[in-house]
Amino acid sequence: MVAPYDSLLCFASLRSRVHLLGRRSGMAELHIIGQLVSASGFPKHSLFCKWGIHAGRAWKLIEGLHEGQTQVDNPHTGDVAYLCHPIDVHYATKGLQGWPKLHLQVWHLDNFGRSDLFGYGFCHVPSTPGCHRLTCVTWRPTGNWQERLAHGFVGGGPQLKSADLVYGGTNRYRLHTVAAGQVHLELAVVLRHFDKYGVES
Amino acid sequence: MHDKEGREGEEIEHLVDESDDVLGPYARDNRDMLVYRPTKYTNTKIQCVQEEQILFSPSMDPVSTTAKIPSYVQPRCLEDEGLFVGERPWVSNNNMNIMENRLMADPLQGVRWFGGDGRILSLANPIKPNPTRLFTFPCQHPDPDDALVYRKVVHVEHDERKTTHASRPCQLDVDVHALTFFHHPLFSREHMLASRLQQLHGQFEARQQARLTAFLTDKIHALREAVKSITGGLQLHSPNVHMQQQSQEYIHEIRKTRSLRDMEEQKDRNLLKSILKVWKEMKTLREFQKFTNTSLKLNLIRKEDGSGNREEEYEEGICEEIQQIHDEFQQEYQKQLELFHQHQEHWKSWKKNKRMKLRSRQRRHRQNQMETELMSNEEKQNEEEEEEEEEQEPALSERPSEFDRDKAERLVRERVSQSRWKPGQVRLIPQLSETAAVTLTDLCPRVEQQRREELQRHSLFVRLLVNNKEVSRTAGHVLDDSFHIHFRQIFNVQIKHWPESIQLQVLEVTSRSSDSLANLFVPIPETSVLAGTALMQRLEFSSEQRVTFEHEATGSNIPVYIGGDMAAVTPLTSGTLACSVAWGMGADGTVLVPDLCTTPKDLLFGPADAITSIGAVGVTDTPRLARWIRESRLDPNDPNNATLMQLHMVTEGGQMTSAEFFRLEQLQEEFDFVSEEELLCSRRLRLLRLRNQEQPEFRACRLVPLMDREIPEKVFLEYEKRQNAKNIVDIKEHLIPHRAVVAQYILKVREEVLCMFVEVRHQYTLSDVVIEEQSLNLRMLGMGLFTMAEKRRPLKPKRKERLKVATQNLSAGDVKLLVNISKAYNLPRRQNTRQEAMSHTTPSVLNTFCTTPPRQSSQGEPEHAQDLLRPFVEVSFQRRTCRTTTAHGPNPSWHEELQLPFRALNGDYSSTTLQSLRDEVYINLFDELTYNIQEGDRETDGETHTRTEKVWLGFINIPFNTLYLQSRIEGTFKINVPKVLLGYRLEQEGLQGFWHLQNPCQAAFLSVYLTTEPLIIPGEPVREKFESHEESRLLFGAEAFRRQCHAAFPNRRLLTTVMDITGQTLIVTRYLHPLKPPSELLEINPGHPDSTVELLARFISLIPFTPDSVTFSGICDLWTTCDQFLTLLCGDEEEHSVLLCCFFLALGKKSWLLLGSAIPEGPTAYVLTKEDDMSYLIWNASSGQRYQQFDSFCPLQSVGSLVGTDNIWFNMQACDSPMRVNFDVSKTKLWKPLFSHSFPNPGLGSVQPQTLSFQPTDRSTALELQDRIEKVLKEKVMEWRPLQPTRWNRHCTAVLRRALPDLEFGLVSDSKRSGGDLQHILNEYQMCGFPLQMPFSELWPIVERVHSTGVHECQVPNVEFALAVYVHPYPSNVMSVWVYIASLKCLR
């Protein structure tokens, strides 16, 4: 798919063409079907994941849940926590801007029933139709040395005040982060009617 | 080998030689091309000298002003001239001097850099006090603190009560400060004057403070200076068009300002005059009435004119004005003169032309005479026109007159003397003081004393209403002589949503009455208005109420004469209320403003632009604003006006867009495929979204077409209709306006509840998701072994487990309703023959009805004369009917299974829809009659024609909803037999043995078994996790009690907490509270407590019954309080029982709410009363029936718990059948109480109102309703008989109509009155019909009931019908509807 972000002029002409022929065609739709398969590479097991899909204002959620939380998986062997959480969302859109992004938070549930943040991550939903295996790397804010010390012994740690920062890039440069593990996803993307608006797919 | 080595050696040598040759010359010669030089150096002294020739260093000495401006110009001071001079950017003096010196060095151009004031031209300081760009942190010092927050690891505990989203409370601070009256009915004349004086003085003070006159005078001076400087410049330079224009403008401005100044000064003088006048009046009034009422006193302070040159200035002003008038006149005069000359010229030329033309015409005339015939008419006409034109002589204007200086001066002086202070004139400054002594009351005349006494009796308070609900009120304040009240009260109003209105009501209380003086609507503050910073608003009010008094007080809205020669004035009560409204601040400094999402839409998208930024809130008329900007000539350089000027420029540009949006994503629109509207037009999108919202119309829709064109537009029609109908109260459908409004209200509540439930439904707990199988324990193992060892009993019937189907797997046509009719007892018997009937002598209506046989036929005797009855059962459901075979006798048995198809609404088989189905299963009992038709001599042929007819005997109706919720209904039900059944009689003698003993009352019974095939599992009720105002200790105690009881007897019904209509959880006992029944009903049978009680039960049973699952879409059980119940006029068993129980408590009966299960309702609520003879009565409030405790046909099957006014008892006895239950709640072993010694009742208040008010129902409404029902029913009967004509017997209808009120009365009171006589109708016709009685809720149940009787199905030729309706009104719009329907066959 070619997203003509670069040339406004080109798009404007394209848009006028679309207006001529696209009046009768249906709306552009996007299905995201898949699962949040697993999380790996984290220092401890017993993980769960909070996820959400953020889309721009042009996108309308028709059906499905756009955010959720998985169960806790505590693998006995290996360091991969299998979550297999289904994702099934259906969007309609009037424009390309704000293509859906997936944002994740990996949490750890410890033996005392406390939950602790292990990582933030985000990835774009693929724009090519078909099945995709995605790996989303995650990161975690570090904090100062006291906080790091506290984190090592009693858990807890700095968390983002607003989760928007995960998928918005504006203020990220101010953070000090360390790498956390990865989250593996399988997403199938189904597009509809995008070709009618001049977007090749 | 050797050779090789030798050759190699040669090669190396050769290579060496070659390399020497190649590099040789370069290696040798490069020194020749280079030259070494030392570093170049110039002597510093020389360099200085050289530089000094080029450079110029300005000195730091200040430059004299005269040097900087042309010598002929005086230095100006712009600020004094009134021009706006911004603050210059700060530059150090040294630098400034250097700069000036540097500029002055240029002899030609240097001067241009300086302004008229001799300073360097500069713009105002461009540095803004506040930064407009966000401060960004430098990258080297990242400060993560403002993006991160340190959180400890927390153990999350799910508090179920917190799951509902309670918005945080917000606070509105309403400060009611003071109230001042401009006029009050108790004002004396003096007060009126005083009030006027105060107002005038207030105005005067305000004007003095504004100093408009002085300001305008200064402005004139400045303008004059400016004109002077311009004219000075004009004389020196060549006349400049721009400057000339400017001076003209200034002069114009001067004139305007002067007239403005004069006007203002005149106003000041007039004000002073009127103050003096009022004061004088007041003084005369005080003298006249010989007492003083107010402490007001006016002092006049003389003030000599301070400035000496006032006279000079005054004269100068006059001279200048005259000069200006002269100038203008001259200009005008010049113009006039020019015009005059032009006119004269014109006139002269015209004269000349005329003369010429005259001459030529004469010549032409001569020619014409020769060729008159040839000339066409047209030309003639032209000529005539020409002549006409010429004949119009240009008017000669008069020569303009010269300027008359004396006259002008006289005029100017006259005007000025009127408006301005004369120089040297003494100025008077009025000062008000409250020092006058008020005459003591004893010294006043009688009328005044009365007035003052009256004043003491009046007190005022202010009531605060938010959203039209009273929130609070101030303390009452007694009026005093000053008519000024300080309330000084601040109300903190806690709110959750954005308020709709804030209203302050000023109320006046006297000993006799209280009335509202004014209703003031206070604007809802902007979110930025906070407590502490809010400004006091003065809200003016006035009332047109007419008040008159006998005594001295002037009253209101009546003409009053003040003083001797004054005209009458009509004062209206008026005043101002000083108050302020602001948003409160929390303890932590947060502003307690409701969330923006709850604010109304227009507020959200208000004009957030320049207009609001200048503080002009709510300015919407932008063109007017623009005009004002243009006219007021704002200084465009002043930064304070910058936003306004910008706005003005935008307006000028023709695009006045008060920004309606803030573009978060620029270029979004350019990149869009389609516009928002187009996208929303997409039918597929709309359908998908509506389905996702679970709108009832689309809930069942599973597959949505892929293409828009495959979705017909009419899909949405129904939905749109419903959306539109939401706000329209349809009176037609509901017959009574009140019911329509109620229906509307219920819809609203239902929607709200639905919204709440959608949230709750998506919150799962662990038990919702995980089903944990019980692990096998020893007891279960033992039971299993026991069953294996059990004796085989092949003859014992066993119930086969049927397939259970969850509702989501159902589709249309799958479901069938199974009705198993087993047997009936004690059916009404046919009466004996007519002859016997005639022998009866009692003429009462009831007897007459009973004694007329229906099967009397003129043709012959029915076949089975000996048969007492040939009954059969017909089941009808959703307009489909199915019948059993005919049985014999009054105690027949059928044992037949009937199947009826079932279809759900919209094909939606989800549990919520099924629960809210309102269809009913009617089980009708008929008697079959067979006649032989003998036509002529046919009988001899051995052929018999028979005709069968059915006569309706009674019915049972079971709502499908009940069946669905219980999945099967089994039992013996009482048949609802009409009160009057022609030709039939319920007999007690027919009962034998056991039945006779057990059942003393007259009734017929039918045993049925109902279920659905396949078995539908009802959806799980939603757990009610709602917020509550109850103490948590109580809630936990109640929950613990419930758990204990449930563990002991899981099947017995117990309710400790219930939900009220707003979704709050309450303890049940709060619903029981003695409430006085309507007095109308108590007065009917004053001496008979028993019949009164029955009447009350009947009254309550007439309130329509609607299960909550229908009203609130099967979500939950909401309990309404009695007043809500009476307003809504619908409710389920609980509401009926609660009301009945409350009535009984008020009558002093010992009564409880009995929670248990009954047939067919399932879990239900009854009322238990303890009679005087220590027996217990069980009341079914929704049907109005009562049963003895030992009544075997009592529908109540199990007694779960009892609820009293102060406690809840759970049945701990081994048996729960009412017959075997001991109702003595004092025995704690048998009845486990909720509140005990260890857990005492904290004295819970009641949620019920203190008293119920019953509006008497309008009889005319009932009559109207009666007519409408009758009309509708008649239409329906005709509709149901499409093939035969339907004739209405009007005579019979009239008789029936007269009879119906007696039936109602017979039920209501004990006395049986005799009604109209039907005898002669029965002599002529064979009549088959009966009265039906039902509560009134809507029309369709009545229609349905009439249809189910099947009277309209009579196929006999020449049949006639009679239909009468009677509506009996009870208080509070409760109606009892009687329908008498009958078919008549002519006997002759």
Short mmCIF file of N, CA and C in Angstrom, two decimals, chain A residues 4-5 8 11 15 18-19 23 27-29 57-58 60-63 90 92-97 112-116 141 147 150 154-161 165 173-176 192 194 197 199, chain B residues 136-139 142-156 662-676 678-680 682 684-686 688-689 691-692 705-708:
data_model
loop_
_atom_site.label_atom_id
_atom_site.label_comp_id
_atom_site.label_asym_id
_atom_site.label_seq_id
_atom_site.Cartn_x
_atom_site.Cartn_y
_atom_site.Cartn_z
N PRO A 4 0.18 8.19 0.40
CA PRO A 4 0.77 9.40 -0.17
C PRO A 4 0.87 10.52 0.86
N TYR A 5 1.66 10.26 1.87
CA TYR A 5 1.83 11.28 2.91
C TYR A 5 2.64 12.45 2.37
N LEU A 8 1.27 16.62 -0.78
CA LEU A 8 -0.08 17.10 -0.52
C LEU A 8 -0.82 17.36 -1.82
N PHE A 11 -2.03 14.38 -3.49
CA PHE A 11 -3.17 13.81 -2.80
C PHE A 11 -4.43 14.60 -3.07
N ARG A 15 -7.74 13.28 -4.40
CA ARG A 15 -8.95 13.33 -3.60
C ARG A 15 -10.13 13.83 -4.43
N VAL A 18 -11.32 11.09 -6.37
CA VAL A 18 -12.06 10.16 -5.53
C VAL A 18 -13.46 10.67 -5.29
N HIS A 19 -13.55 11.98 -5.13
CA HIS A 19 -14.86 12.54 -4.88
C HIS A 19 -15.80 12.31 -6.04
N ARG A 23 -18.41 8.54 -4.68
CA ARG A 23 -19.61 8.92 -3.99
C ARG A 23 -20.49 7.71 -3.66
N MET A 27 -17.83 2.71 2.60
CA MET A 27 -16.79 3.27 3.46
C MET A 27 -15.58 2.36 3.52
N ALA A 28 -14.45 2.96 3.84
CA ALA A 28 -13.24 2.16 3.99
C ALA A 28 -13.28 1.48 5.35
N GLU A 29 -13.02 0.19 5.35
CA GLU A 29 -13.11 -0.56 6.60
C GLU A 29 -11.81 -1.29 6.86
N ARG A 57 -8.71 10.54 14.87
CA ARG A 57 -10.11 10.94 14.97
C ARG A 57 -10.93 10.56 13.75
N ALA A 58 -10.25 10.29 12.68
CA ALA A 58 -10.97 9.92 11.47
C ALA A 58 -11.51 8.50 11.56
N LYS A 60 -13.43 5.31 13.13
CA LYS A 60 -14.58 5.03 13.98
C LYS A 60 -14.60 3.56 14.33
N LEU A 61 -14.65 3.30 15.60
CA LEU A 61 -14.70 1.92 16.05
C LEU A 61 -16.13 1.42 15.86
N ILE A 62 -16.28 0.41 15.03
CA ILE A 62 -17.64 -0.09 14.83
C ILE A 62 -17.94 -1.18 15.85
N GLU A 63 -17.07 -2.13 15.93
CA GLU A 63 -17.34 -3.24 16.84
C GLU A 63 -16.04 -3.70 17.46
N HIS A 90 -12.99 -3.81 14.56
CA HIS A 90 -13.50 -3.44 13.25
C HIS A 90 -13.61 -1.92 13.21
N ALA A 92 -14.07 1.71 10.85
CA ALA A 92 -14.39 2.38 9.58
C ALA A 92 -13.64 3.69 9.61
N THR A 93 -13.24 4.15 8.46
CA THR A 93 -12.46 5.38 8.48
C THR A 93 -12.85 6.30 7.34
N LYS A 94 -12.58 7.57 7.56
CA LYS A 94 -12.78 8.53 6.48
C LYS A 94 -11.45 9.09 6.02
N GLY A 95 -10.37 8.63 6.58
CA GLY A 95 -9.08 9.14 6.14
C GLY A 95 -7.96 8.27 6.66
N LEU A 96 -6.78 8.48 6.11
CA LEU A 96 -5.67 7.62 6.48
C LEU A 96 -4.99 8.06 7.76
N GLN A 97 -5.13 9.34 8.07
CA GLN A 97 -4.38 9.85 9.21
C GLN A 97 -4.79 9.17 10.49
N PHE A 112 2.98 -11.98 46.14
CA PHE A 112 2.13 -11.39 47.16
C PHE A 112 0.87 -10.79 46.57
N GLY A 113 0.69 -11.03 45.30
CA GLY A 113 -0.52 -10.50 44.66
C GLY A 113 -0.40 -9.04 44.28
N ARG A 114 0.83 -8.53 44.27
CA ARG A 114 1.02 -7.14 43.88
C ARG A 114 1.36 -7.10 42.40
N SER A 115 0.93 -6.06 41.75
CA SER A 115 1.27 -5.97 40.33
C SER A 115 2.24 -4.83 40.12
N ASP A 116 3.14 -5.05 39.22
CA ASP A 116 4.27 -4.16 39.05
C ASP A 116 4.51 -3.98 37.55
N PRO A 141 10.81 3.02 32.20
CA PRO A 141 11.56 4.16 32.72
C PRO A 141 12.40 3.77 33.93
N GLU A 147 15.24 5.18 43.51
CA GLU A 147 14.11 4.44 42.95
C GLU A 147 14.55 3.10 42.38
N ALA A 150 15.06 0.88 45.26
CA ALA A 150 13.78 0.42 45.80
C ALA A 150 13.16 -0.62 44.87
N VAL A 154 12.03 -3.85 46.77
CA VAL A 154 10.61 -3.96 47.11
C VAL A 154 9.69 -3.79 45.91
N GLY A 155 10.26 -3.66 44.74
CA GLY A 155 9.40 -3.51 43.56
C GLY A 155 8.93 -2.07 43.43
N GLY A 156 7.99 -1.87 42.53
CA GLY A 156 7.50 -0.52 42.26
C GLY A 156 8.50 0.20 41.38
N GLY A 157 8.16 1.34 40.94
CA GLY A 157 9.07 2.07 40.09
C GLY A 157 8.34 3.17 39.38
N PRO A 158 9.06 3.99 38.67
CA PRO A 158 8.40 5.10 37.99
C PRO A 158 7.48 4.60 36.88
N GLN A 159 6.34 5.22 36.82
CA GLN A 159 5.40 4.90 35.74
C GLN A 159 5.00 6.19 35.05
N LEU A 160 4.58 6.05 33.84
CA LEU A 160 4.17 7.24 33.09
C LEU A 160 2.91 7.81 33.71
N LYS A 161 2.89 9.12 33.81
CA LYS A 161 1.68 9.73 34.35
C LYS A 161 0.52 9.54 33.40
N LEU A 165 1.85 8.86 26.36
CA LEU A 165 3.25 9.03 26.00
C LEU A 165 3.79 7.79 25.30
N TYR A 173 11.88 12.21 24.62
CA TYR A 173 13.32 12.42 24.75
C TYR A 173 13.72 12.72 26.18
N ARG A 174 12.74 13.05 27.00
CA ARG A 174 13.08 13.41 28.37
C ARG A 174 13.18 12.21 29.29
N LEU A 175 12.86 11.08 28.75
CA LEU A 175 12.83 9.89 29.61
C LEU A 175 14.17 9.15 29.56
N HIS A 176 14.51 8.55 30.67
CA HIS A 176 15.61 7.59 30.69
C HIS A 176 15.00 6.22 30.84
N ARG A 192 -10.80 -3.05 3.36
CA ARG A 192 -11.92 -3.06 2.45
C ARG A 192 -12.14 -1.65 1.92
N PHE A 194 -10.41 0.37 0.48
CA PHE A 194 -9.35 1.37 0.46
C PHE A 194 -8.96 1.69 -0.99
N TYR A 197 -10.56 4.58 -2.75
CA TYR A 197 -10.12 5.93 -2.44
C TYR A 197 -8.68 6.16 -2.88
N VAL A 199 -6.03 4.23 -2.51
CA VAL A 199 -4.95 3.67 -1.71
C VAL A 199 -4.76 2.24 -2.18
N THR B 136 10.98 24.97 26.76
CA THR B 136 11.39 23.57 26.65
C THR B 136 12.70 23.38 27.41
N PHE B 137 12.81 22.23 27.98
CA PHE B 137 14.01 21.95 28.74
C PHE B 137 15.15 21.65 27.79
N PRO B 138 16.28 22.14 28.12
CA PRO B 138 17.42 21.77 27.27
C PRO B 138 17.69 20.27 27.40
N CYS B 139 18.23 19.73 26.30
CA CYS B 139 18.37 18.27 26.23
C CYS B 139 19.35 17.72 27.26
N PRO B 142 17.69 16.37 31.26
CA PRO B 142 16.33 15.84 31.19
C PRO B 142 15.74 15.77 32.59
N ASP B 143 14.55 16.22 32.69
CA ASP B 143 13.88 16.20 33.98
C ASP B 143 12.68 15.28 33.86
N PRO B 144 12.86 14.05 34.16
CA PRO B 144 11.76 13.10 33.92
C PRO B 144 10.64 13.23 34.93
N ASP B 145 10.86 14.10 35.91
CA ASP B 145 9.90 14.12 37.00
C ASP B 145 8.49 14.50 36.56
N ASP B 146 8.38 15.35 35.57
CA ASP B 146 7.03 15.78 35.24
C ASP B 146 6.33 14.81 34.29
N ALA B 147 6.99 13.79 33.84
CA ALA B 147 6.30 12.79 33.03
C ALA B 147 6.08 11.51 33.81
N LEU B 148 6.87 11.33 34.85
CA LEU B 148 6.80 10.06 35.57
C LEU B 148 6.27 10.28 36.96
N VAL B 149 5.73 9.27 37.52
CA VAL B 149 5.30 9.33 38.89
C VAL B 149 5.70 8.02 39.54
N TYR B 150 6.27 8.13 40.70
CA TYR B 150 6.71 6.91 41.35
C TYR B 150 5.52 6.26 42.04
N ARG B 151 5.31 5.02 41.73
CA ARG B 151 4.20 4.31 42.37
C ARG B 151 4.74 3.10 43.08
N LYS B 152 4.19 2.89 44.24
CA LYS B 152 4.57 1.68 44.95
C LYS B 152 3.79 0.52 44.35
N VAL B 153 4.29 -0.66 44.60
CA VAL B 153 3.54 -1.83 44.16
C VAL B 153 2.37 -1.97 45.11
N VAL B 154 1.20 -2.06 44.55
CA VAL B 154 0.05 -2.09 45.44
C VAL B 154 -0.73 -3.38 45.26
N HIS B 155 -1.32 -3.75 46.33
CA HIS B 155 -2.21 -4.90 46.29
C HIS B 155 -3.59 -4.39 45.93
N VAL B 156 -4.09 -4.83 44.80
CA VAL B 156 -5.37 -4.31 44.35
C VAL B 156 -6.49 -5.12 44.98
N PHE B 662 -11.17 23.80 17.17
CA PHE B 662 -9.75 23.92 17.31
C PHE B 662 -9.16 22.75 16.54
N ARG B 663 -8.33 23.05 15.59
CA ARG B 663 -7.88 21.95 14.73
C ARG B 663 -6.71 21.26 15.38
N LEU B 664 -6.99 20.07 15.84
CA LEU B 664 -5.94 19.32 16.50
C LEU B 664 -5.05 18.69 15.46
N GLU B 665 -5.65 18.23 14.42
CA GLU B 665 -4.87 17.55 13.40
C GLU B 665 -4.99 18.36 12.13
N GLN B 666 -3.99 19.16 11.87
CA GLN B 666 -4.04 19.98 10.67
C GLN B 666 -3.97 19.08 9.44
N LEU B 667 -4.47 19.60 8.40
CA LEU B 667 -4.43 18.90 7.12
C LEU B 667 -5.22 17.61 7.15
N GLN B 668 -5.94 17.39 8.24
CA GLN B 668 -6.76 16.18 8.30
C GLN B 668 -7.76 16.19 7.16
N GLU B 669 -8.39 17.34 7.00
CA GLU B 669 -9.44 17.41 6.01
C GLU B 669 -8.90 17.15 4.61
N GLU B 670 -7.72 17.66 4.36
CA GLU B 670 -7.15 17.49 3.03
C GLU B 670 -6.87 16.04 2.72
N PHE B 671 -6.61 15.30 3.76
CA PHE B 671 -6.26 13.90 3.53
C PHE B 671 -7.46 12.96 3.60
N ASP B 672 -8.59 13.51 3.94
CA ASP B 672 -9.75 12.63 4.11
C ASP B 672 -10.19 12.01 2.80
N PHE B 673 -10.67 10.81 2.91
CA PHE B 673 -11.29 10.15 1.74
C PHE B 673 -12.64 10.79 1.47
N VAL B 674 -13.40 10.86 2.52
CA VAL B 674 -14.76 11.39 2.41
C VAL B 674 -14.97 12.31 3.60
N SER B 675 -15.99 13.13 3.47
CA SER B 675 -16.26 14.01 4.61
C SER B 675 -16.98 13.22 5.68
N GLU B 676 -17.01 13.80 6.84
CA GLU B 676 -17.65 13.14 7.98
C GLU B 676 -19.11 12.80 7.66
N GLU B 678 -20.55 12.35 4.82
CA GLU B 678 -20.70 11.27 3.85
C GLU B 678 -20.48 9.92 4.50
N LEU B 679 -19.49 9.91 5.40
CA LEU B 679 -19.20 8.65 6.06
C LEU B 679 -20.38 8.22 6.92
N LEU B 680 -20.96 9.20 7.59
CA LEU B 680 -22.07 8.85 8.47
C LEU B 680 -23.31 8.47 7.67
N SER B 682 -23.28 6.45 5.36
CA SER B 682 -23.16 5.06 4.94
C SER B 682 -24.10 4.19 5.77
N ARG B 684 -24.30 1.00 5.90
CA ARG B 684 -23.65 -0.15 6.52
C ARG B 684 -23.02 0.26 7.85
N LEU B 685 -22.38 1.39 7.83
CA LEU B 685 -21.74 1.87 9.06
C LEU B 685 -22.79 2.08 10.14
N ARG B 686 -23.88 2.70 9.71
CA ARG B 686 -24.92 3.01 10.67
C ARG B 686 -25.51 1.74 11.27
N LEU B 688 -24.14 -1.18 11.47
CA LEU B 688 -23.16 -1.86 12.31
C LEU B 688 -23.07 -1.20 13.68
N ARG B 689 -23.09 0.12 13.66
CA ARG B 689 -22.95 0.81 14.95
C ARG B 689 -24.19 0.62 15.80
N ARG B 691 -26.17 -1.85 15.75
CA ARG B 691 -26.16 -3.21 16.24
C ARG B 691 -25.20 -3.31 17.42
N ASN B 692 -24.11 -2.63 17.31
CA ASN B 692 -23.13 -2.68 18.39
C ASN B 692 -23.65 -2.01 19.65
N PRO B 705 -25.31 -6.74 5.43
CA PRO B 705 -24.86 -6.82 4.04
C PRO B 705 -23.56 -6.05 3.83
N LEU B 706 -22.79 -6.53 2.84
CA LEU B 706 -21.49 -5.90 2.60
C LEU B 706 -21.62 -4.57 1.88
N MET B 707 -22.63 -4.48 1.05
CA MET B 707 -22.76 -3.28 0.21
C MET B 707 -23.85 -2.37 0.77
N ASP B 708 -23.59 -1.10 0.60
CA ASP B 708 -24.59 -0.13 1.05
C ASP B 708 -25.91 -0.30 0.33
#
